[in-house]
Every structure is written in C-alpha cells, then in structure tokens.
Coordinates of C-alpha atoms in Angstrom, one line a residue:
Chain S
X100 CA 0.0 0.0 0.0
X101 CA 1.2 3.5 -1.0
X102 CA 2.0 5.7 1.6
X103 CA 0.6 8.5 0.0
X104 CA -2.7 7.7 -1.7
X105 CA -4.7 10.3 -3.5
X106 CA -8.4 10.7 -5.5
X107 CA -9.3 10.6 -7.5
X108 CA -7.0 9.8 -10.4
X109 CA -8.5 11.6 -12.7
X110 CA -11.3 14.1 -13.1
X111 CA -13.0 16.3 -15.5
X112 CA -14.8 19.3 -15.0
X113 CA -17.2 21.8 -17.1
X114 CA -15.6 25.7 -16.4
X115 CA -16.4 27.2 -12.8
X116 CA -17.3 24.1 -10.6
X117 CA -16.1 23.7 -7.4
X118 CA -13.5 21.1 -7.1
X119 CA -11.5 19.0 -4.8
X120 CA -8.9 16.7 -4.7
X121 CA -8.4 14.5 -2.0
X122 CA -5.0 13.4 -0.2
X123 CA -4.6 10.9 2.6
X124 CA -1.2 9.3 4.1
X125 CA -0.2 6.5 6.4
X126 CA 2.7 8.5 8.2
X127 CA 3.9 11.4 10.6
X128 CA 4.3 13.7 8.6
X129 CA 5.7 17.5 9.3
X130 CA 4.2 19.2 7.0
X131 CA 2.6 18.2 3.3
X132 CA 2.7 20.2 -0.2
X133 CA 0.3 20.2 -2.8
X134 CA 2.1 21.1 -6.5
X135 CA 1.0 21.5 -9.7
X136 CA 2.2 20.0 -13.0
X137 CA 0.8 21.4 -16.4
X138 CA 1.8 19.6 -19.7
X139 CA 4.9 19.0 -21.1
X140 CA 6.0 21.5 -17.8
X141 CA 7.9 21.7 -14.6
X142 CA 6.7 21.7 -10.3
X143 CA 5.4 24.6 -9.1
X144 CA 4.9 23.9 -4.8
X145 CA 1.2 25.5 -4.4
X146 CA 1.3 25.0 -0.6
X147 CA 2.8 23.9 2.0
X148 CA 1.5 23.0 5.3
X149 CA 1.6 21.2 8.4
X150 CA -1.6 21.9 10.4
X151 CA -5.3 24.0 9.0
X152 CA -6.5 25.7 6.2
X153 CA -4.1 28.0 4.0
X154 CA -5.7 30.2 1.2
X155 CA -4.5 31.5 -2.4
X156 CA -6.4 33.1 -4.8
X157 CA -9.3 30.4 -5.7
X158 CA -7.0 27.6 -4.5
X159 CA -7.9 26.6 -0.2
X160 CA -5.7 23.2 1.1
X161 CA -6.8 22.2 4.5
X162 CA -5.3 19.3 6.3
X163 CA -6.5 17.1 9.4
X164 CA -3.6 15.8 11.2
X165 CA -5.3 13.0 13.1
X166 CA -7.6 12.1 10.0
X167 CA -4.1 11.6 7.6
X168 CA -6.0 13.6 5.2
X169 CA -5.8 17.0 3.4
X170 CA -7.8 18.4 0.6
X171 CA -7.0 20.8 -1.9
X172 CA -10.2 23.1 -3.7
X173 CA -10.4 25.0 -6.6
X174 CA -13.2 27.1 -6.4
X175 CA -14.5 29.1 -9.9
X176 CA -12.3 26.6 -12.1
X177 CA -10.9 27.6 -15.5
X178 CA -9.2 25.8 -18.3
X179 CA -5.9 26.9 -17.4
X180 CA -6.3 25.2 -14.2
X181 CA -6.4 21.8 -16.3
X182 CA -2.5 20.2 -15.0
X183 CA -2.1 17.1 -12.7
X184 CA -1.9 17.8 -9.0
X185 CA 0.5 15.7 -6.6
X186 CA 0.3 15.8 -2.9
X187 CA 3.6 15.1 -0.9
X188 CA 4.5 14.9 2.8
X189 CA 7.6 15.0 4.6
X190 CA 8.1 12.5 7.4
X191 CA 9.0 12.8 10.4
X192 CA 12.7 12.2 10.8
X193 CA 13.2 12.5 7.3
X194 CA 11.9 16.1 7.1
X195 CA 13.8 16.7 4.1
X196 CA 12.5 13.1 2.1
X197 CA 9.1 13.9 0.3
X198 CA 6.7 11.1 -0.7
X199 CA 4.7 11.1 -3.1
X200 CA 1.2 10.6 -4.5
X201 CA 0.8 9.4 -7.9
X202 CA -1.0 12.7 -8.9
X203 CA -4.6 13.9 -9.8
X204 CA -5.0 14.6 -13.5
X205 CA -7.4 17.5 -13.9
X206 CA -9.4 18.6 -17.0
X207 CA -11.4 21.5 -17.0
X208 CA -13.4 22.2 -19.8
X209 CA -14.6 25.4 -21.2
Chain B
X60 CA 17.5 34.4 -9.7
X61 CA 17.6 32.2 -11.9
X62 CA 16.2 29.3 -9.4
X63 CA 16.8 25.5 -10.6
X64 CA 18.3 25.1 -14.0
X65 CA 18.7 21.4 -15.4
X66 CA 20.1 20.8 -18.3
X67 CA 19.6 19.0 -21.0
X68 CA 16.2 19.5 -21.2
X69 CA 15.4 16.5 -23.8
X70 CA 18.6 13.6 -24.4
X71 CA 18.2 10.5 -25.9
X72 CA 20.7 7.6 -25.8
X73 CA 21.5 4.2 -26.5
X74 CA 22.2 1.4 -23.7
X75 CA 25.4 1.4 -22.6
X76 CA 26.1 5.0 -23.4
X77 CA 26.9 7.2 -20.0
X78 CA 25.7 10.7 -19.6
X79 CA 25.0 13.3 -17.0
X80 CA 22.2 15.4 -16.0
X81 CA 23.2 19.2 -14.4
X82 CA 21.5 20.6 -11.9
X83 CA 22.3 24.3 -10.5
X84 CA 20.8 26.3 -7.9
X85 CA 21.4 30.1 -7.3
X86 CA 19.4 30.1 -4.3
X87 CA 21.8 28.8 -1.6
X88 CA 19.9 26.0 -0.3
X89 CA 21.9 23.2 1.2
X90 CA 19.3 20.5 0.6
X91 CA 19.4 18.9 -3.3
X92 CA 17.7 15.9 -4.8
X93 CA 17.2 14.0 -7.6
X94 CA 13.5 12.8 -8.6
X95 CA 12.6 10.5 -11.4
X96 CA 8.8 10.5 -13.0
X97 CA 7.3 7.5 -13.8
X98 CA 4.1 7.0 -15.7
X99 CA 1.7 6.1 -13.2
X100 CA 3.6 6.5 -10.1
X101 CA 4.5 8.9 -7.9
X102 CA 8.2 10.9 -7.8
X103 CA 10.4 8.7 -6.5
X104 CA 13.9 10.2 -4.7
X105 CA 17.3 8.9 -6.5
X106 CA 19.7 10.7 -4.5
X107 CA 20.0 13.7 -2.3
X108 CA 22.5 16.2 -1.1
X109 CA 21.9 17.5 2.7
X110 CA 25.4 20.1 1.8
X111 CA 28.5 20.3 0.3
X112 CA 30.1 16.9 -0.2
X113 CA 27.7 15.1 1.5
X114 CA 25.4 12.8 -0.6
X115 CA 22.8 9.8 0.2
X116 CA 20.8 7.1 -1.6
X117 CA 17.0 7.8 -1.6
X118 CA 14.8 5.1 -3.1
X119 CA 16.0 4.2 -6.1
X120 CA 19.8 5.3 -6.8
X121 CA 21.1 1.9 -9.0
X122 CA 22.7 3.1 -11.6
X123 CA 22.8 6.4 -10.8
X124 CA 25.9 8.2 -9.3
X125 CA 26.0 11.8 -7.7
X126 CA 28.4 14.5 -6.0
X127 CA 28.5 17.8 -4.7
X128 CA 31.8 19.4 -4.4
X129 CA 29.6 22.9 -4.7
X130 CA 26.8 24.1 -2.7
X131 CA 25.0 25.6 -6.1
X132 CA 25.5 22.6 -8.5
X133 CA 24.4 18.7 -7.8
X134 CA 24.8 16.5 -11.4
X135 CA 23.7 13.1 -11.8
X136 CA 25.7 10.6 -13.5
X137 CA 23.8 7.6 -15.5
X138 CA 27.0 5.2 -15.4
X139 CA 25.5 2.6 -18.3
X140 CA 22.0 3.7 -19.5
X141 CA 19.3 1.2 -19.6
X142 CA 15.9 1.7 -21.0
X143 CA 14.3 0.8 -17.8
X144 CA 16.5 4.4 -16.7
X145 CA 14.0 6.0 -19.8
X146 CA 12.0 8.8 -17.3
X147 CA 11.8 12.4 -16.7
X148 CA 13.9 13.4 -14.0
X149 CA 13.4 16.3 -11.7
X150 CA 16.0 18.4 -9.5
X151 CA 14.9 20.0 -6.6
X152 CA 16.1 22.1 -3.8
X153 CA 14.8 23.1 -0.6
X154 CA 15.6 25.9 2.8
X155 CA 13.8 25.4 6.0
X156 CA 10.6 27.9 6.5
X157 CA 8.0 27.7 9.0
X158 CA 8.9 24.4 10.6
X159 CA 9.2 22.3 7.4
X160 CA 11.3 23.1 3.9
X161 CA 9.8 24.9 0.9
X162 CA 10.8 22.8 -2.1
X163 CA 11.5 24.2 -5.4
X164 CA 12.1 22.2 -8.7
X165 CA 13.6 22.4 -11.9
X166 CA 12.2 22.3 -15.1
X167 CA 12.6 18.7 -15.4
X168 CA 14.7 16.3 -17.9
X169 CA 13.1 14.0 -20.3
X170 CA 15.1 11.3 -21.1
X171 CA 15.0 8.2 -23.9
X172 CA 17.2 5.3 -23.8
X173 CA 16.7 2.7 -26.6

C-alpha cells in the first residue's frame, strides 16, 4: 500500500465548478505540499503546510492531522487550471524526504 | 534568480552509453535531490545532497551516481543507461521555513534510452 494515496485519479470538470482533490497518508508527517504540474512543464509547490486551512487566490488546502488527510479546492475553475496535481509529505525524521502521491489529473473544460 | 536550471532539457541515448544530468541552484539552499517521474507512479527520490560533499541514496539510486563538491551545483551521473532508466527526471532544492522546507524544482529532464 502507497504511503501516500490520492483521489481521485483523474477528473474532468465543465468551467467554474467547485473542485477537490483528495490526499490521505499512512505516516507522521511534518508538514505536506500540494504542486501542480501542467503539460509538457515543470513543479510549481502551491502549498505547504503542516496543520489547517491556507488560502491563495481560488486555491484553499486544508489538512487534518489526526484524520491523515488533506484536501486541496479550486473554487471558480478555468481551463488553465487543467494540470495534474500531486500531494507530498515530509516525514517525520526525514523532514527533508518527500513522498509522493501518484498525482490527480485535472481537465477543466470550457 | 535564476532558481533551478537542469540541463539537457530532452537527451536520448542508447544502452550502454553514460551521460550526465546538471543541476544548479542560485538560491543557496543546502538540501538537493534528484526525482525521477514514472508513468503512473509517484516521484520517486534517486539521491539527495543535505550540503556540500555530502550525498545519500534515496529510493532508487542503482545506476545512478552523484556529488556535490559545490553548494549551487548537484549533477547526476547515469553510469551505463538502460531503457528501464527512460524517465523524466526532476531536481529540486529546498531551505527550511515555517517548521518544514519549501521545495523548489527544476524544469525537469526528459530522457530516452533505446
């Protein structure tokens, strides 16, 4: 079993839904990211966070440490919000180490 | 700054052949690593760098060497490329913030191997 297991795999979306992708782990973690990958492109780290709710534009992750589970929402989607999204924690101990999920592939359409 | 540079961005090579991947950062972060990207499955951590000649296996580093005699550059070497070594590979670097480190990541390498 992964240690880092996210859903769904993939999901498609007509333009301005609400959206979330789930995120749930098996570990201690310190803290967990949540990055984006658009085609053909590099990482970009969204958020990072070890404990609550954080906030960026139409993006919101919250995380429940004693659940193992975070969530990240796009509210308002748009096409250019189609990319994959990968959760990853860092373990305790091995704060630097990331693991990660196998990544949520997003479509929105227009 | 420039951030994380890898370079090449596409290579292709035949088994056997040996090649290596750069990786710079301008940022001064002490903490490097080397990802590869898998259809299907998650980033998985070849090697890492916690500073200046100090280097460790992560989860999957046969066939892969590394060093860092610099803080800004960490290259990976592919000693005899197979295609199972056929992946995109990412560098990353990281600085502690806020309790945890904020990662940052190069623009990724996409690599062949027939």
């Amino acid at each position: 079993k992964n240690e880092v297991e996210q859903s769904p795999q993939n999901l498609t979306a007509q333009e301005g839904e609400f959206i979330t992708i789930n995120c749930s782990y098996s570990v201690g973690i310190s803290a967990l990211h949540w990055l984006q990958q658009h085609p053909g492109g590099g990482i970009v780290s969204l958020f990072m966070l070890s404990s609550g709710k954080k906030k960026h534009g139409r993006l919101i992750a919250t995380i429940n440490i004693q659940e193992k589970h975070s969530s990240l929402h796009i509210t308002a989607s748009h096409p250019r919000d189609s990319a994959v999204y990968i959760c990853a924690v860092l373990g305790i101990g091995s704060a630097r180490q990331l693991t990660f999920g196998s990544g949520t592939q997003l479509t929105v359409l227009p | 700054n420039a951030g994380v540079t890898q370079t090449p961005k596409f290579q292709v090579l035949k088994t056997g052949q040996s090649m290596t991947l750069q990786c710079a950062q301008d940022m001064n972060h002490e903490y490097m690593s080397w990802y590869r990207q898998d259809p299907g499955m998650g980033l998985r951590l070849i090697h890492y760098s916690v500073g200046a000649g100090i280097t460790d296996q992560g989860e999957v580093p046969n066939g892969y060497n590394v060093s860092r005699s610099t803080t800004e550059d960490f290259p990976l070497r592919l000693l005899s490329a197979a295609p199972s070594q056929t992946s995109v590979y990412f560098c990353a670097s990281s600085y502690y913030s806020g309790g945890a480190y904020e990662q940052f990541f190069g623009p990724g390498t996409r690599l062949t191997v027939l």
